[in-house]
Structures are given as structure tokens and as C-alpha cells.
Short mmCIF file of C-alpha atoms and ligand atoms in Angstrom, two decimals:
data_model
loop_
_atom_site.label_atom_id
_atom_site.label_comp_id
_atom_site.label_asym_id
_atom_site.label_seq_id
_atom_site.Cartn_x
_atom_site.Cartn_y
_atom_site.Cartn_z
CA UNK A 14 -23.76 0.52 -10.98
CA UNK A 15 -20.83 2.51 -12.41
CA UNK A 16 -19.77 1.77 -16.59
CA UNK A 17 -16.96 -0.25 -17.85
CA UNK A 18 -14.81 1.28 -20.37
CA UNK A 19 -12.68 -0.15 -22.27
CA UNK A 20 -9.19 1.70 -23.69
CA UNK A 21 -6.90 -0.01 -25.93
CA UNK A 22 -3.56 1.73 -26.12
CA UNK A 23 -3.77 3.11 -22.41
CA UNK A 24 -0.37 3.47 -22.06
CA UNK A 25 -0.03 5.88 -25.18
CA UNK A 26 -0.86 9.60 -25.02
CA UNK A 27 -4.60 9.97 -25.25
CA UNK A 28 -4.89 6.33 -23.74
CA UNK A 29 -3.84 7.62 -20.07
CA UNK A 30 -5.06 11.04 -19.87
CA UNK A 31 -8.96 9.03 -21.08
CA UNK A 32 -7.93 6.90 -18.43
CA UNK A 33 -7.77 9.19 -15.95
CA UNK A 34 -11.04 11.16 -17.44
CA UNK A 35 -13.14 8.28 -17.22
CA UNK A 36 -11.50 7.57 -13.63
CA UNK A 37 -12.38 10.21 -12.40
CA UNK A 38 -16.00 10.03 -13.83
CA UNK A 39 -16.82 7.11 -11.99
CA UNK A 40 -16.15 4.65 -14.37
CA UNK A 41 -14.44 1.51 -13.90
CA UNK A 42 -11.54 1.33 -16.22
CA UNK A 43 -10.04 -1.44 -18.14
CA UNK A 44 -6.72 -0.99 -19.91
CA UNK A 45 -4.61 -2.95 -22.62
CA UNK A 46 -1.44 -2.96 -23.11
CA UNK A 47 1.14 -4.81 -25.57
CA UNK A 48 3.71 -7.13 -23.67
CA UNK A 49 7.16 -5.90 -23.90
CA UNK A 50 10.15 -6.43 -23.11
CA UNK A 51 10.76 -3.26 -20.91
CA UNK A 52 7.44 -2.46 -19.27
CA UNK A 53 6.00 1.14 -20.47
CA UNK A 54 3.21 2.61 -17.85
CA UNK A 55 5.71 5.61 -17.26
CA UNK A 56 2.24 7.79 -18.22
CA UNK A 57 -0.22 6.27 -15.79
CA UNK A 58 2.03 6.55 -13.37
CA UNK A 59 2.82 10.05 -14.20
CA UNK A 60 -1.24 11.08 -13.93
CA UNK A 61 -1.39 8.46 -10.62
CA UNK A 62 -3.55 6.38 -11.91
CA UNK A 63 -1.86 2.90 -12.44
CA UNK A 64 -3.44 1.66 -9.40
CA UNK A 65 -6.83 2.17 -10.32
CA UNK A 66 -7.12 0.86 -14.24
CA UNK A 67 -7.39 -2.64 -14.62
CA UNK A 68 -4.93 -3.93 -17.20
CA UNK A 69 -5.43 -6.53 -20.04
CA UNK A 70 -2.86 -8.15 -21.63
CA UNK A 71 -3.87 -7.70 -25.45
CA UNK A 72 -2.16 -6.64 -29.24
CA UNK A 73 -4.73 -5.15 -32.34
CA UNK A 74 -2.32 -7.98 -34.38
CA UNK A 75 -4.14 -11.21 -32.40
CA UNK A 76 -8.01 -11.68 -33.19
CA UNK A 77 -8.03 -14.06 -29.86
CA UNK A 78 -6.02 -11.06 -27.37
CA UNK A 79 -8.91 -8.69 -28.24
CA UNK A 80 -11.87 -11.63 -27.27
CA UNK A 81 -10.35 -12.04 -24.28
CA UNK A 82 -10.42 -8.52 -23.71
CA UNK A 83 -14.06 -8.19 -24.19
CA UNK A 84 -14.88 -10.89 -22.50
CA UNK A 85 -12.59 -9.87 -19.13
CA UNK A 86 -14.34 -6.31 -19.55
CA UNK A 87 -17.26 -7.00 -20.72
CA UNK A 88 -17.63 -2.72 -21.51
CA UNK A 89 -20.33 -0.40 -21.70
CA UNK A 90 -17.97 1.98 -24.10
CA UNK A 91 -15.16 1.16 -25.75
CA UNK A 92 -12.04 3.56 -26.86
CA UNK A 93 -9.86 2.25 -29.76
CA UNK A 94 -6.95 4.63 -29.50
CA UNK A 95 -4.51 1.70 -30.10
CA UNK A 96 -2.62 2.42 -33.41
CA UNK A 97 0.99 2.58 -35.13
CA UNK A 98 0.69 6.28 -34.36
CA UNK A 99 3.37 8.02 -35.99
CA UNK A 100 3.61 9.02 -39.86
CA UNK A 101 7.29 9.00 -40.01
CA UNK A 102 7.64 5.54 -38.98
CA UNK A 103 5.04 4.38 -41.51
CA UNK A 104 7.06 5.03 -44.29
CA UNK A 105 9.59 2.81 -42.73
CA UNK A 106 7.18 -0.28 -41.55
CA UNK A 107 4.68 0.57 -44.28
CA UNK A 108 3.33 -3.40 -43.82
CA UNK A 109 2.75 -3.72 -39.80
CA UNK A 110 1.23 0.20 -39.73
CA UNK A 111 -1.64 -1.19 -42.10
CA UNK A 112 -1.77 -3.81 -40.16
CA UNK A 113 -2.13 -2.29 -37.21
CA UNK A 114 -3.75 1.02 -37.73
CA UNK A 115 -6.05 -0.57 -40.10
CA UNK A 116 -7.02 -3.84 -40.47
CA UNK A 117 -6.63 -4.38 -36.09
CA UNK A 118 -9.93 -2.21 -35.87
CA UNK A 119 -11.71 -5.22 -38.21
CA UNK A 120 -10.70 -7.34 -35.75
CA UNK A 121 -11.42 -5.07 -32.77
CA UNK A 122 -14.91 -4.79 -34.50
CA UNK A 123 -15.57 -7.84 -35.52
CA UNK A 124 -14.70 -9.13 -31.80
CA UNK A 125 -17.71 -6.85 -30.70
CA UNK A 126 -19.84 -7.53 -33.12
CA UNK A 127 -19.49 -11.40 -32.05
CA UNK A 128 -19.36 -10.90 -28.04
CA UNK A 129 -20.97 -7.57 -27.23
CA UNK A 130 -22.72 -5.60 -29.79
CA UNK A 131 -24.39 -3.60 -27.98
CA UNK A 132 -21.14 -1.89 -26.76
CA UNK A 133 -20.59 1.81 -28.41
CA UNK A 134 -17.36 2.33 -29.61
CA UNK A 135 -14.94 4.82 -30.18
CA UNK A 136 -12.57 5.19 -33.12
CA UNK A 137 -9.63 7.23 -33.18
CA UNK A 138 -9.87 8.70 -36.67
CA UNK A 139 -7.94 11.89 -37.76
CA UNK A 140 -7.40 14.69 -39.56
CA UNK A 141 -4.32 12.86 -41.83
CA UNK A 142 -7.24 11.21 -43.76
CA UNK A 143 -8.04 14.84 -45.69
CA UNK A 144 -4.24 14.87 -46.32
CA UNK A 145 -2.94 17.11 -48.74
CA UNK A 146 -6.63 18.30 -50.79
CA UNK A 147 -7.42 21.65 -51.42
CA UNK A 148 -10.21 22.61 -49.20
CA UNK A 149 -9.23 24.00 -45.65
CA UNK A 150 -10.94 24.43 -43.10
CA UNK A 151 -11.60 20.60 -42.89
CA UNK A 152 -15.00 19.81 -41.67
CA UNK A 153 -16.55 16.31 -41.35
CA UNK A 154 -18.01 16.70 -45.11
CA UNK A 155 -14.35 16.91 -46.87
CA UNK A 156 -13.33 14.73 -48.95
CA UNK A 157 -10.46 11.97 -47.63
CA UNK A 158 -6.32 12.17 -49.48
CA UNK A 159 -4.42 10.16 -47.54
CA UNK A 160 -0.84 10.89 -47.90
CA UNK A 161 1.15 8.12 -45.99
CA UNK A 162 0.98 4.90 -45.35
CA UNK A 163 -0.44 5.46 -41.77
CA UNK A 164 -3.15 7.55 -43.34
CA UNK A 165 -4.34 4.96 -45.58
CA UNK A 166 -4.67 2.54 -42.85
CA UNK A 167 -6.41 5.04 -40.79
CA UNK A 168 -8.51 5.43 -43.91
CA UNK A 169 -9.46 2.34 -44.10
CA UNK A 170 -9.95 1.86 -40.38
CA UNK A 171 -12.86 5.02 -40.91
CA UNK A 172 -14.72 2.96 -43.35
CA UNK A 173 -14.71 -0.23 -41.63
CA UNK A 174 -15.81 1.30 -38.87
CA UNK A 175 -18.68 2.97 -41.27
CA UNK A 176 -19.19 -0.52 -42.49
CA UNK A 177 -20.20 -1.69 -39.15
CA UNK A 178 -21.93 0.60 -37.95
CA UNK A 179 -24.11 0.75 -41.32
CA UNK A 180 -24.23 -3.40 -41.83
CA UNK A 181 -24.57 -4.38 -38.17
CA UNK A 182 -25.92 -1.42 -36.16
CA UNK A 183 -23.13 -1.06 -34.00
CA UNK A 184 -23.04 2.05 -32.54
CA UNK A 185 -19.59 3.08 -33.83
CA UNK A 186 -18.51 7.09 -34.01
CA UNK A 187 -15.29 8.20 -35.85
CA UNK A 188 -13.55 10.80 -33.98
CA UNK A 189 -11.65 13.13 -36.75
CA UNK A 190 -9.13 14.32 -34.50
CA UNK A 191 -6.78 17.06 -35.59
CA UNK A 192 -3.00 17.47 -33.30
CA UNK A 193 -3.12 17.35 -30.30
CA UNK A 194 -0.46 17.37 -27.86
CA UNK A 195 1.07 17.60 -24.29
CA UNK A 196 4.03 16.55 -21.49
CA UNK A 197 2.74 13.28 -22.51
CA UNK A 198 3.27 13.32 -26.13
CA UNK A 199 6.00 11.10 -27.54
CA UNK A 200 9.01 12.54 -27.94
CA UNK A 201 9.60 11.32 -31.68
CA UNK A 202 6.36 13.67 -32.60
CA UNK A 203 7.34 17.80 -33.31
CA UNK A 204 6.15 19.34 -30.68
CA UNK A 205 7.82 17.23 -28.12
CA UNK A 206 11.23 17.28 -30.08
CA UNK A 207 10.97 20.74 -29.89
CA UNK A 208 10.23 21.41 -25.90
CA UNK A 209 12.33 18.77 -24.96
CA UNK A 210 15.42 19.74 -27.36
CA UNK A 211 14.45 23.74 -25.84
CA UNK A 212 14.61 22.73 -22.32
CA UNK A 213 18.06 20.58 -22.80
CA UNK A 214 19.85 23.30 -24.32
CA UNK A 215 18.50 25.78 -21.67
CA UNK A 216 19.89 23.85 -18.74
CA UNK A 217 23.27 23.21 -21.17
CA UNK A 218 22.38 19.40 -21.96
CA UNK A 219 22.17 19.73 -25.63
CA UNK A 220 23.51 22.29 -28.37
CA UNK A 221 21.02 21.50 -31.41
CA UNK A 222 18.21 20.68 -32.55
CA UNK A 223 17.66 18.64 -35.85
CA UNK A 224 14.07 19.19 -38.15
CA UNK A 225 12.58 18.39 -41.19
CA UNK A 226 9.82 20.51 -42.71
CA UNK A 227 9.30 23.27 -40.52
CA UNK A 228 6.48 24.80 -43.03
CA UNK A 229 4.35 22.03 -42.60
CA UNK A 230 0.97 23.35 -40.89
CA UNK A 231 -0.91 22.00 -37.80
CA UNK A 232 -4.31 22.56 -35.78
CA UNK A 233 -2.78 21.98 -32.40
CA UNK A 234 -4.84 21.50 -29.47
CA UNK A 235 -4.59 19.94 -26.40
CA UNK A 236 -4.95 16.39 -25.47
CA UNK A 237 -6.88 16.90 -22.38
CA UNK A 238 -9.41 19.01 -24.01
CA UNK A 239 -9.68 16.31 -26.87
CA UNK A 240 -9.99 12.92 -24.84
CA UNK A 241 -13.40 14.60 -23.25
CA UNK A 242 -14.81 15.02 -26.69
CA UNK A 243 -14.04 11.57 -27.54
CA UNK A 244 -16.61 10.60 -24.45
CA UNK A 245 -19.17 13.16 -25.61
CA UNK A 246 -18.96 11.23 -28.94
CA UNK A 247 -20.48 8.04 -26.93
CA UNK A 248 -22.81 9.85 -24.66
CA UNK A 249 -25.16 10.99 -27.61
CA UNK A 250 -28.79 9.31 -28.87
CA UNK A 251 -26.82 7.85 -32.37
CA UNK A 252 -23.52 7.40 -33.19
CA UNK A 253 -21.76 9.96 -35.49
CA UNK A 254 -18.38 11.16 -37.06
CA UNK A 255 -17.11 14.29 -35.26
CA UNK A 256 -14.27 16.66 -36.30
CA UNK A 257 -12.75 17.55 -32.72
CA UNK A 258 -9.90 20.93 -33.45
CA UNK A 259 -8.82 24.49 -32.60
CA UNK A 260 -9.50 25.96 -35.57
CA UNK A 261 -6.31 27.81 -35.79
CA UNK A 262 -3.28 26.47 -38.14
CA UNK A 263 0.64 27.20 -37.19
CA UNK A 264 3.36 25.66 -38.63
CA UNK A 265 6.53 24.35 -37.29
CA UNK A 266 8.50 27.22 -37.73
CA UNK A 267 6.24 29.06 -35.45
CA UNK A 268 6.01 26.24 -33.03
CA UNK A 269 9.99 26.51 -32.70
CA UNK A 270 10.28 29.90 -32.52
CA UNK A 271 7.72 30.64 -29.91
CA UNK A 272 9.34 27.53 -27.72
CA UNK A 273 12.82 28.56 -27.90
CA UNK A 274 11.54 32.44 -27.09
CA UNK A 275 9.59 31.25 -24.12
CA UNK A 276 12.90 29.88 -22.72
CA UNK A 277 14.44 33.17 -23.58
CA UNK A 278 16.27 31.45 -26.32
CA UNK A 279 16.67 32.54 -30.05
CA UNK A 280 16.02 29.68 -32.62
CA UNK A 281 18.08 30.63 -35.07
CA UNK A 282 21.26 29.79 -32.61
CA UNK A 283 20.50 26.48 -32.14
CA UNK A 284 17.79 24.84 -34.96
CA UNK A 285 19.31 22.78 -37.64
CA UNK A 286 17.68 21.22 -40.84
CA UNK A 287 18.16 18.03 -41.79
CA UNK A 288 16.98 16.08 -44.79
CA UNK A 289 16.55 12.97 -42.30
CA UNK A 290 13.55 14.26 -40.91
CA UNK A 291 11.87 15.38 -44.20
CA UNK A 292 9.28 12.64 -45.38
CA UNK A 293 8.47 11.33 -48.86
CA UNK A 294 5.32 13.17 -48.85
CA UNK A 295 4.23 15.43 -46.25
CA UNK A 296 0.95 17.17 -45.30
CA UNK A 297 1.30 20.56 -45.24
CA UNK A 298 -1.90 22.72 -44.25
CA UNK A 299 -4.26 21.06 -41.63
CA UNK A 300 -6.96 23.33 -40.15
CA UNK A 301 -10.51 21.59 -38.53
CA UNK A 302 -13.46 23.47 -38.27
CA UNK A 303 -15.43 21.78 -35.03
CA UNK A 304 -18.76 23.67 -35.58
CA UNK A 305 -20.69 20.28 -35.53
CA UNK A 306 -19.06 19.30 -32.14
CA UNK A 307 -19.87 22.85 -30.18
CA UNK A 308 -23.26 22.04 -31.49
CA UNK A 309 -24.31 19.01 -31.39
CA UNK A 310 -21.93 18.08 -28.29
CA UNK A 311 -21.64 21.38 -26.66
CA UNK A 312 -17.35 20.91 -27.16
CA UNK A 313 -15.03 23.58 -27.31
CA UNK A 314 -11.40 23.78 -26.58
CA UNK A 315 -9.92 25.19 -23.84
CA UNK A 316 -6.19 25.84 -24.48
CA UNK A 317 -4.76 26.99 -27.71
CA UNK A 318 -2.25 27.48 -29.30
CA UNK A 319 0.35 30.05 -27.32
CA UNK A 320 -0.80 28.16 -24.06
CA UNK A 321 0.37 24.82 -25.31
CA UNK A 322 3.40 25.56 -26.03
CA UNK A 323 4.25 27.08 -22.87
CA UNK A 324 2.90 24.56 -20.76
CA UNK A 325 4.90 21.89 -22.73
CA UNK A 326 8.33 23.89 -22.78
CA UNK A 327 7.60 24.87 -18.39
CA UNK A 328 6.86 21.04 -17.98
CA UNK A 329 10.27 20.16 -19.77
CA UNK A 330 12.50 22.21 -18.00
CA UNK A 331 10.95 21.38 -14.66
CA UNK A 332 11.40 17.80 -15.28
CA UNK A 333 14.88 18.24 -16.96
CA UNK A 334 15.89 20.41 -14.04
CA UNK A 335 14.42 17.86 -11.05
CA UNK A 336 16.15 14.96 -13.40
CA UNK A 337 20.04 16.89 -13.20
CA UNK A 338 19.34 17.22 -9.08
CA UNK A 339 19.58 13.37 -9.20
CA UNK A 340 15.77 13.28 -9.07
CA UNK A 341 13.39 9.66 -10.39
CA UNK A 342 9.90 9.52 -11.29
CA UNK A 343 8.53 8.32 -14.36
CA UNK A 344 9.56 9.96 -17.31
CA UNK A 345 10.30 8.93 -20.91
CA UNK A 346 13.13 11.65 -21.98
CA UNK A 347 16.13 10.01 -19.49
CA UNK A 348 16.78 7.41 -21.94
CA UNK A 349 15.86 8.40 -24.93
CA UNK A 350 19.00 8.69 -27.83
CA UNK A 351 19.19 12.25 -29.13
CA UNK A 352 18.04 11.77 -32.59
CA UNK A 353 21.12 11.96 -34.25
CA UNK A 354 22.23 8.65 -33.04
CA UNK A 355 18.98 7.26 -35.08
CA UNK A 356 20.01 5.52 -38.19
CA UNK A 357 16.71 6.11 -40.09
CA UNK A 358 16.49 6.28 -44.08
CA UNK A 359 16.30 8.78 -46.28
CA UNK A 360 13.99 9.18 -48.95
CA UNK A 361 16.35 10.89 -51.89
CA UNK A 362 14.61 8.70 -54.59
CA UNK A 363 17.23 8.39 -57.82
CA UNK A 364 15.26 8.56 -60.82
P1 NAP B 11 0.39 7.02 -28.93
O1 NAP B 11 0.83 7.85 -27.77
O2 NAP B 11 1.38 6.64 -29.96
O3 NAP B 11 -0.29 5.69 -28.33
C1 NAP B 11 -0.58 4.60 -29.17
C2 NAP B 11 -0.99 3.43 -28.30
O4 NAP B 11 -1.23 2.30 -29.15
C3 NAP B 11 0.09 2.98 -27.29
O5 NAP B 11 -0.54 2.60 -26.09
C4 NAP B 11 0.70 1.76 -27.97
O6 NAP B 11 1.25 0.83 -27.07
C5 NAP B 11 -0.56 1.16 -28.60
N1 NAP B 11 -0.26 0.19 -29.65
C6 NAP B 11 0.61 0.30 -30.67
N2 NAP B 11 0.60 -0.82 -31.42
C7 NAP B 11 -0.27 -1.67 -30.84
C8 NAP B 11 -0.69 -2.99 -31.11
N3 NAP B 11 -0.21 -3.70 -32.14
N4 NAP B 11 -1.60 -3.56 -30.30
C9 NAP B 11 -2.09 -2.88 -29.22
N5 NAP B 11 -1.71 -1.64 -28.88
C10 NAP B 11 -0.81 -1.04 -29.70
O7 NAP B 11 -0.81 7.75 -29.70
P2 NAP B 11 -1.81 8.89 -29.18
O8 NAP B 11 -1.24 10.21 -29.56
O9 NAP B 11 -2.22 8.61 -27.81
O10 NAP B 11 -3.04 8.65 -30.17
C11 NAP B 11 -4.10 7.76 -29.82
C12 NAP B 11 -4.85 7.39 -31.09
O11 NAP B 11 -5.36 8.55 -31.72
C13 NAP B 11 -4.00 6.69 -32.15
O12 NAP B 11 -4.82 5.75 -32.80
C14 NAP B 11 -3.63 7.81 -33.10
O13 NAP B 11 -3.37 7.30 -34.38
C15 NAP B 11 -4.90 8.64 -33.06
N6 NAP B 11 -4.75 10.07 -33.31
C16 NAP B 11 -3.85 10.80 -32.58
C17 NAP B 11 -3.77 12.16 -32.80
C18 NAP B 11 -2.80 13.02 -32.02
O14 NAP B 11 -2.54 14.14 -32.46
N7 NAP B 11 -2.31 12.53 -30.88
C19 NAP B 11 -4.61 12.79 -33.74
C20 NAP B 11 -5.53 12.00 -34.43
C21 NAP B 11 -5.61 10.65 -34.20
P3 NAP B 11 2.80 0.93 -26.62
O15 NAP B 11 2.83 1.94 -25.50
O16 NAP B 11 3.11 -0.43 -26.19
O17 NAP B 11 3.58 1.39 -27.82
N1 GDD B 12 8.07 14.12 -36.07
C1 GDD B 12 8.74 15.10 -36.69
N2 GDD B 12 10.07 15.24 -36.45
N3 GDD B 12 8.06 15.92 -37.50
C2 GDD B 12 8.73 16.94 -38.09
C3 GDD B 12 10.10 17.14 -37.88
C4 GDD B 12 10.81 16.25 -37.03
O1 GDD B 12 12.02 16.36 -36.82
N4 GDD B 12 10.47 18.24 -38.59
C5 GDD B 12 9.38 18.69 -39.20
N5 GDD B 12 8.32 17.91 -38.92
C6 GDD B 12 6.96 18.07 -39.43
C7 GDD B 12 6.38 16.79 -40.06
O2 GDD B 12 6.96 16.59 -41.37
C8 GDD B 12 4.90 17.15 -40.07
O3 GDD B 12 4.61 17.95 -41.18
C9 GDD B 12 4.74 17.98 -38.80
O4 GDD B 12 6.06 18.34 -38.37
C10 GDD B 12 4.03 17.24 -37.64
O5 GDD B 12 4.65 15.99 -37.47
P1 GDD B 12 4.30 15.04 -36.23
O6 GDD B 12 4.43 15.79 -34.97
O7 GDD B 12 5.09 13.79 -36.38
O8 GDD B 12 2.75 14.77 -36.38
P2 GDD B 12 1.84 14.40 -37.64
O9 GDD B 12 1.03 15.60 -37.97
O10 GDD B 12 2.63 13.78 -38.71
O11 GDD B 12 0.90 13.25 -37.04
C11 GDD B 12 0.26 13.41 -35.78
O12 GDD B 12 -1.00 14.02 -35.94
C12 GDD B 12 -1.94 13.24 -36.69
C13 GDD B 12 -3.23 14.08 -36.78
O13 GDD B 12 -3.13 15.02 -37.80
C14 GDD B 12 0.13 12.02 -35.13
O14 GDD B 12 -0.30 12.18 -33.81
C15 GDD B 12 -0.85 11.15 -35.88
O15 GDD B 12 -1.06 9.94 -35.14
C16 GDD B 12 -2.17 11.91 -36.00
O16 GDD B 12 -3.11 11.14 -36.71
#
């Protein structure tokens, strides 16, 4: 009999390409997704897999939506990727991201512990938790400095899920994921600002592009690589906290420059700072070291860092160019307001 999985947030990033992972494993898939008012499965049906996951109505705010969602799916694994995922905008809805990020996994948990305990589960931790402390590389031993709201949710989030596992013997792992990105990333995250903004001005759509702190430091890898580790995580004999990474920092400067080069562009024409996209606090130096996952789980990553980049510039301009030959298929970028048109706050605090 094949496994039932379990995704919440399968219409997000890692939510569609774990989809299609598990998909194609064999598994049979169940999805949630939030109601809204303009329906958002643009990424499932980008991979062509919208037929095949079975969707569940469900939101991390409402205790009674997640139930239901065990009890419709009644999983073998379950993936809780289903978060207020971006920093920025945590700063400016500090109060739903904690609830949310954080206290939605006590409910997710809490929902298992009741209905189906012996489910494993999944929790998308990450690598904001070590924030801005001194010690790089990261491994799963470093200690935690959360440096934005959505951090401290996710923070909390870790230790509940500790809690659990600890309290109740749920078999619960914490995946410490560092960046990781793709042509399915969301276009208010970096990387995707950057490779769409590159392939716009390339085909003469757009003239600039805006950025904050473009010292800030990542460990980018690639989403596809990551979503298999987060499956490893729940194939093993007892559930543990894994750092999944590249190994390799770059910061945004780098990011931009090797994007705009790869499009035969030069930066410098065309990049802009603008105190909009700095935050109140930012992280600046990420860097995992994922010796505990090549061991224990036999993980490595495939694509790094150069690769990445090109592949998410390439997929860009191919889409930007089918999109100006009149072109539809799903896609997020069409309608989405260049980011100048985004009355967001600054964070200039008068003292
Ligand atoms: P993403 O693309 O932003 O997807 C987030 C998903 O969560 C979306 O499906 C979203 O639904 C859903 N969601 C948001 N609020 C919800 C709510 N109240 N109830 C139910 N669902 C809700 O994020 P991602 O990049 O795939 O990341 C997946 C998870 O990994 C997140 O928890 C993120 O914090 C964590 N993480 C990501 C990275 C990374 O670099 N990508 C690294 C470490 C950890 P809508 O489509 O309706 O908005
Ligand atoms: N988004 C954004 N937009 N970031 C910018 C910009 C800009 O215009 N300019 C500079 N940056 C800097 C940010 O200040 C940050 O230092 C860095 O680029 C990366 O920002 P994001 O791409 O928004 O990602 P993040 O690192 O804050 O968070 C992502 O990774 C985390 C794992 O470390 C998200 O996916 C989180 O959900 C995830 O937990």
C-alpha cells in the first residue's frame, strides 16, 4: 500500500517541488492550501502536478482546519512547510508572523498528538534561528539569536516541536534549513528580485533595480536538492534535528553581479540602493556546515552556487521572452507591481 503524506503550504516554494518528490515516489499526496480570494496553484501547475495532489482546505491560524486535515489524510509523514515565510514582512505584521510561524505548529502538533501520533513529522526550521552570533559555520550544535520577528517565531516553533517530541514521543525532526532557492521562489525574496529585475531589463521591460543590503551573506542552495533531505529526515530509525546547506556563503552583491553578467549585463548600470529595502536588523553572515546530514543521511547537494544563479536568470528570460510573444501558462511575475509602487515603511527610528 503506498504512504500518505501530508504538506501544508503546498502551494509555496518547497511545498510543490515536495509535492512533486513524494509524487513521484509513490506516495499519495495530500495538500493544504489557505482559501483566497484569487486562487494561487500557479506552482503545481507549473511542475504538472495539480492533478495528482489531493487538496485540503486548511489555515495554521484554525485549531479545527488542521483536525480536519488529519483526519481527511490520515498521513504516514507529515511536512509542515506552512509559515509567514518572509523576514521583511515580519517586521511589518510582527503579530500574525508569530502567530503563524510559531504558535500554528502547537496547533499542528497538538492536532497529531490528539488524532495520529504515530505520524512523523517534519518541521521546517532554519538557519535565521542562529541569526546574527559569532560562530560560523553553523552546525546543529550552535547556539540560537534570532534577529526578527519571523525568527523568533520560528524559534519558538523549534522548541515546541522539541517539546513534543521529548514529552509525547512524537517522532518530530527539525529541519535547519539554510537559503534555498529557484524559478519557484517568490519574487519578494533576493534572489528572485534579482533574476527577474535581470531578465526585464534584458528584454527592455524594466530600467532598475531597487536593493537593500547587498552585504548581507547567504548559504544558497537549491530547493530541489533540499526538499529530498527533508524526506531523508523521516525515513531514519529516530527522529533528529538536521542542518541541510552548501557550505559556501555569498552575499548579495555577488549574487547581483554574477546575474546581471550572465545576461551580459553590467550591474553597476542598472542596480539602485534604496533605504526601503534595508531592515531594522539584518543577518549578515549565514554559512551551514551539513556534515551530520552526508553522514547520517547520506545528503549532499547537487547544485551550488554559480549553477543557481544561472538556472534562475535562463528560466526568467525564457519565461519573460514566451510572456512578450503573447504567450499564458502559469506564472507569478505577469502581475506582480514593480516594487517601487510598494508603499512599505521605513525603519529610520528618531531617537
Ligand atoms: P513560501 O514559498 O513562502 O510558502 C509558504 C507556504 O505557507 C505557502 O503555501 C503559503 O500559502 C503557506 N501559508 C502561509 N500562511 C499560512 C497559514 N496561515 N496557514 C496555512 N498556510 C499558510 O515558503 P518556502 O520558501 O516554500 O518555505 C517553506 C517553509 O520552509 C517555510 O516554513 C519557511 O519559513 C521555511 N524555510 C524556508 C527556507 C528557504 O530558503 N526557502 C529556508 C528555511 C526555512 P499561500 O500560497 O496561500 O501564501
Ligand atoms: N528580500 C529582499 N529584498 N532582501 C534584500 C533586498 C531586497 O530588495 N536587498 C537586500 N536584501 C538582503 C536581505 O536584507 C537579506 O540580508 C538577504 O538579502 C536575503 O533576503 P531574503 O531573500 O528575503 O531571504 P532571508 O535570508 O531574509 O530569508 C529566507 O531564508 C531564510 C533561511 O535563512 C527566507 O526563505 C526565510 O523563510 C528562511 O527561513
Amino acid at each position: 500500500m503506498s504512504k500518505r503524506a501530508l504538506i501544508t503550504g503546498t502551494t509555496g516554494q518547497d511545498g510543490a517541488y515536495l509535492a512533486k518528490f513524494l509524487t513521484e515516489k509513490g506516495y499519495e499526496v495530500y495538500g493544504t492550501y489557505r482559501r483566497l480570494s484569487t486562487p494561487n496553484f500557479w506552482r503545481l501547475q507549473y511542475l504538472n502536478i495539480f492533478d495528482q495532489i489531493q487538496l485540503i482546505p486548511c489555515d495554521l491560524l484554525d485549531s479545527d482546519s488542521l483536525s480536519e486535515a488529519l483526519k481527511i489524510s490520515n498521513p504516514d509523514e507529515i511536512y509542515n512547510l506552512a509559515a509567514q515565510s518572509f523576514v521583511g514582512a515580519s517586521f511589518e505584521q510582527p503579530t500574525s508572523s508569530g502567530e503563524i510561524t510559531g504558535l500554528g505548529v502547537t496547533r499542528l502538533l497538538e492536532s497529531v498528538r490528539q488524532s495520529c501520533p504515530n505520524a512523523r513529522v517534519y518541521q521546517a526550521s532554519t538557519s535565521e534561528l542562529y541569526g546574527n552570533n559569532i560562530w560560523a559555520p553553523q552546525t546543529e550544535v550552535t547556539p540560537f539569536a534570532p534577529s526578527s520577528p519571523y525568527a523568533a517565531a520560528k524559534l519558538y516553533a523549534y522548541y515546541i516541536t522539541e517539546i513534543y517530541r521529548e514529552s509525547y514521543g512524537l517522532f518530530a525532526c527539525n529541519g535547519i534549513l539554510f537559503n534555498h532557492e529557484s524559478p519557484l521562489r517568490g519574487l519578494e525574496f533576493v534572489t528572485r528580485k534579482i533574476t527577474n529585475a535581470v531578465a526585464k531589463i534584458k528584454l527592455g521591460l524594466e530600467t532598475e533595480l531597487l536593493l537593500g543590503n547587498m552585504d548581507a551573506k547567504r548559504d544558497w542552495g537549491y530547493a530541489v536538492d533540499f526538499v529530498k533531505a527533508m524526506w531523508l529526515m523521516l525515513q531514519q530509525d529516530k527522529p533528529m534535528n538536521f542542518v541541510i546547506a552548501t557550505n559556501e556563503a555569498h552575499s548579495v552583491f555577488e549574487f547581483v553581479e554574477k546575474a546581471f553578467s550572465h545576461a551580459n549585463l553590467d550591474y553597476r548600470d542598472f542596480t539602485i540602493s534604496d533605504e526601503r529595502f534595508f531592515r531594522p536588523c539584518d543577518v549578515e553572515h549565514l554559512c551551514g556546515d551539513y556534515s551530520k546530514a552526508k553522514k547520517v543521511l547520506g545528503w549532499e547537494p547537487e547544485v551550488r552556487f554559480d549553477e543557481l544563479v544561472k538556472l534562475m536568470v535562463d528560466t526568467d528570460l525564457e519565461r519573460w521572452t514566451r510572456a512578450k510573444a503573447g504567450e499564458h501558462f502559469p506564472w507569478d511575475a505577469f502581475n506582480y507591481p514593480n516594487e517601487n509602487r510598494i508603499l512599505s515603511r521605513t525603519w529610520k527610528i528618531d531617537r
